[in-house]
Amino acid sequence: VTKTVRSSGHGTTKPAVARGSEPQQDRSVRTKAQVLAAAAELFAERGFRGTNIQDVADRVSMTKGAVYFHFPNKDSLAVGVVEAHYARWPEILEHVRDKDMSPLDAVEKMFDRAALAFRDDPLIQGGARLQIERDYIDAALPEPYIGWMARVAAMLWEARESGELREDVDPDAAARYLVAAFFGVQHVSEILHHRADLLERWAEMRGLTFAALRK
Amino acid sequence: VTKTVRSSGHGTTKPAVARGSEPQQDRSVRTKAQVLAAAAELFAERGFRGTNIQDVADRVSMTKGAVYFHFPNKDSLAVGVVEAHYARWPEILEHVRDKDMSPLDAVEKMFDRAALAFRDDPLIQGGARLQIERDYIDAALPEPYIGWMARVAAMLWEARESGELREDVDPDAAARYLVAAFFGVQHVSEILHHRADLLERWAEMRGLTFAALRK
């Protein structure tokens, strides 16, 4: 215990306290993260139209003014949630690979995690719903799908090099297809069952697609 | 020519003219269909929010009042387009089968036609976009996807009975998956490329899924 306290008092924290500004910045960063988390939940549940700044403030027990300090309007709050959604993917999708895991197994595990995140993570759910509702948000959102397609494509090229992929499968085409199909599966699951059946639907997709990819 | 004219003067048309009410009803039905077609185009291009009744009236060279005669507000016009979208599917999906076509080939051809319709048919495009934007429409819309899933499932059960389907494939699961995956493929194609690449993306999906279904 002593060691931990001592090491946390070194270097980073202590000079910050001395300068006097960082703790307030830390608090500000934490507050902003809380606002984003609450907004993501509300956007996921009620959509962009059904959510207002007062609801967000109420959920984090702040004044509307405190929310406006971080996000001048609902559109910028929506952009913040979508950006946080994209920032979350690397956490979810990276380090999926044990050292003895093949590239194709890693792609499956990546989608396993994505299915869990779509079912359970409000930041992922809120960001996904806002992406669908992008025409109603007066702000530019990042282009969806392509980052994830590139990540899956890179791993499928690895699978091809290691001889794991069937030879008639184009890794880029398969990556495009898997991401689009998974998007469809989670969307239909949301519309028909609020994603309660998503893990079963993803398991069906996995059974029907991955067998066809493997040599 | 004489024969055609004579037969068109028989039976259906003549008594209608005699009763005096049908031609006006016919005109009304035609007008309503024109309004729906124009509204579908506009909803497909600009979404629900970006479309107003005046735009629709302008596109069919009518007054706003003439449009309101058929649809009292934009929400009911949206419902009309979504209903017309669903009414179109049987035309697109039925009679796909030549008499010597197998059930699984017929499912493929059904999706071929759906891909063409999503690329080219404003009624299909407009209805699909409104379904996505359903939270913004103050009216109940029909539940999406399930009708199509049931239709595909029925044909996959036929394919199983005729021994065409791989034995470990559950026809209901495969139908759910194909419809959801196809929805995802056309949606991503719309968002990234306004569906200009849809036929290629569908061909990729077909290559990656149907081989896995066949025995």
Short mmCIF file of C-alpha atoms in Angstrom, two decimals, chain A residues 46-50 129 131-138 143-146 149 166 169-170 172-174 176-185 187-188 191-192 197 201 204-205 207-209 211-213, chain B residues 46-50 129 131-138 143-146 149 166 169-170 172-174 176-185 187-188 191-192 197 201 204-205 207-209 211-213:
data_model
loop_
_atom_site.label_atom_id
_atom_site.label_comp_id
_atom_site.label_asym_id
_atom_site.label_seq_id
_atom_site.Cartn_x
_atom_site.Cartn_y
_atom_site.Cartn_z
CA ARG A 46 -34.71 8.06 -26.87
CA GLY A 47 -32.80 9.11 -29.98
CA PHE A 48 -31.62 12.60 -30.86
CA ARG A 49 -35.07 14.14 -31.07
CA GLY A 50 -36.27 12.61 -27.80
CA ARG A 129 -28.14 5.48 -33.05
CA GLN A 131 -24.98 7.78 -36.79
CA ILE A 132 -28.30 6.48 -38.12
CA GLU A 133 -29.95 9.79 -37.30
CA ARG A 134 -27.15 11.90 -38.75
CA ASP A 135 -29.47 13.86 -41.05
CA TYR A 136 -31.15 15.31 -37.99
CA ILE A 137 -27.93 16.56 -36.40
CA ASP A 138 -26.63 19.92 -37.57
CA GLU A 143 -17.61 8.77 -41.72
CA PRO A 144 -18.89 5.48 -40.34
CA TYR A 145 -17.88 1.84 -41.06
CA ILE A 146 -14.66 2.45 -43.03
CA MET A 149 -13.58 -2.37 -42.44
CA ARG A 166 -10.04 -19.95 -48.45
CA VAL A 169 -12.03 -15.24 -50.73
CA ASP A 170 -10.93 -11.64 -51.35
CA ASP A 172 -11.13 -6.68 -48.76
CA ALA A 173 -14.49 -7.89 -50.06
CA ALA A 174 -14.96 -10.16 -47.05
CA ARG A 176 -16.59 -4.96 -46.33
CA TYR A 177 -19.23 -7.66 -46.22
CA LEU A 178 -18.68 -8.74 -42.60
CA VAL A 179 -18.89 -5.18 -41.28
CA ALA A 180 -22.00 -4.34 -43.33
CA ALA A 181 -23.72 -7.63 -42.45
CA PHE A 182 -22.91 -7.22 -38.76
CA PHE A 183 -24.27 -3.68 -38.87
CA GLY A 184 -27.49 -5.06 -40.37
CA VAL A 185 -27.75 -7.83 -37.78
CA HIS A 187 -29.74 -2.91 -36.38
CA VAL A 188 -32.52 -5.41 -37.07
CA ILE A 191 -35.52 -2.50 -34.13
CA LEU A 192 -37.28 -5.81 -33.49
CA ASP A 197 -31.42 -11.31 -28.99
CA ARG A 201 -28.25 -13.44 -33.91
CA GLU A 204 -26.10 -17.38 -36.27
CA MET A 205 -24.13 -14.97 -38.44
CA GLY A 207 -21.99 -19.97 -38.02
CA LEU A 208 -23.11 -18.99 -41.51
CA THR A 209 -20.14 -16.81 -42.49
CA ALA A 211 -17.21 -21.57 -42.05
CA ALA A 212 -17.32 -20.14 -45.58
CA LEU A 213 -14.13 -18.13 -45.02
CA ARG B 46 -33.70 14.43 -48.73
CA GLY B 47 -35.15 12.36 -45.89
CA PHE B 48 -38.26 13.14 -43.87
CA ARG B 49 -36.94 16.37 -42.38
CA GLY B 50 -35.66 17.72 -45.70
CA ARG B 129 -35.20 5.71 -45.60
CA GLN B 131 -38.25 3.21 -41.91
CA ILE B 132 -34.80 4.24 -40.65
CA GLU B 133 -36.19 7.65 -39.66
CA ARG B 134 -39.32 6.25 -38.02
CA ASP B 135 -38.66 8.03 -34.71
CA TYR B 136 -39.14 11.34 -36.50
CA ILE B 137 -42.50 10.44 -37.98
CA ASP B 138 -45.54 10.94 -35.77
CA GLU B 143 -43.05 -3.50 -38.54
CA PRO B 144 -40.12 -3.90 -40.92
CA TYR B 145 -38.12 -7.00 -42.03
CA ILE B 146 -40.36 -9.74 -40.64
CA MET B 149 -37.85 -12.98 -43.41
CA ARG B 166 -26.76 -28.03 -46.25
CA VAL B 169 -28.27 -24.93 -41.84
CA ASP B 170 -31.44 -23.90 -39.96
CA ASP B 172 -35.28 -19.86 -40.11
CA ALA B 173 -31.89 -18.73 -38.84
CA ALA B 174 -30.53 -18.42 -42.38
CA ARG B 176 -33.21 -14.01 -40.49
CA TYR B 177 -29.54 -13.63 -41.23
CA LEU B 178 -29.84 -13.10 -45.00
CA VAL B 179 -32.46 -10.36 -44.61
CA ALA B 180 -30.52 -8.56 -41.85
CA ALA B 181 -27.20 -8.85 -43.70
CA PHE B 182 -28.76 -7.62 -46.93
CA PHE B 183 -30.29 -4.70 -45.06
CA GLY B 184 -26.81 -3.85 -43.71
CA VAL B 185 -25.19 -4.14 -47.14
CA HIS B 187 -27.56 0.66 -45.91
CA VAL B 188 -23.76 0.90 -45.84
CA ILE B 191 -24.32 5.92 -46.63
CA LEU B 192 -20.90 5.54 -48.28
CA ASP B 197 -21.90 0.19 -55.70
CA ARG B 201 -21.64 -5.35 -52.85
CA GLU B 204 -19.88 -10.10 -52.86
CA MET B 205 -22.52 -11.04 -50.29
CA GLY B 207 -20.53 -15.22 -53.19
CA LEU B 208 -19.80 -15.36 -49.48
CA THR B 209 -23.17 -16.63 -48.26
CA ALA B 211 -21.93 -21.21 -51.23
CA ALA B 212 -22.20 -21.82 -47.47
CA LEU B 213 -25.90 -22.67 -47.73
#
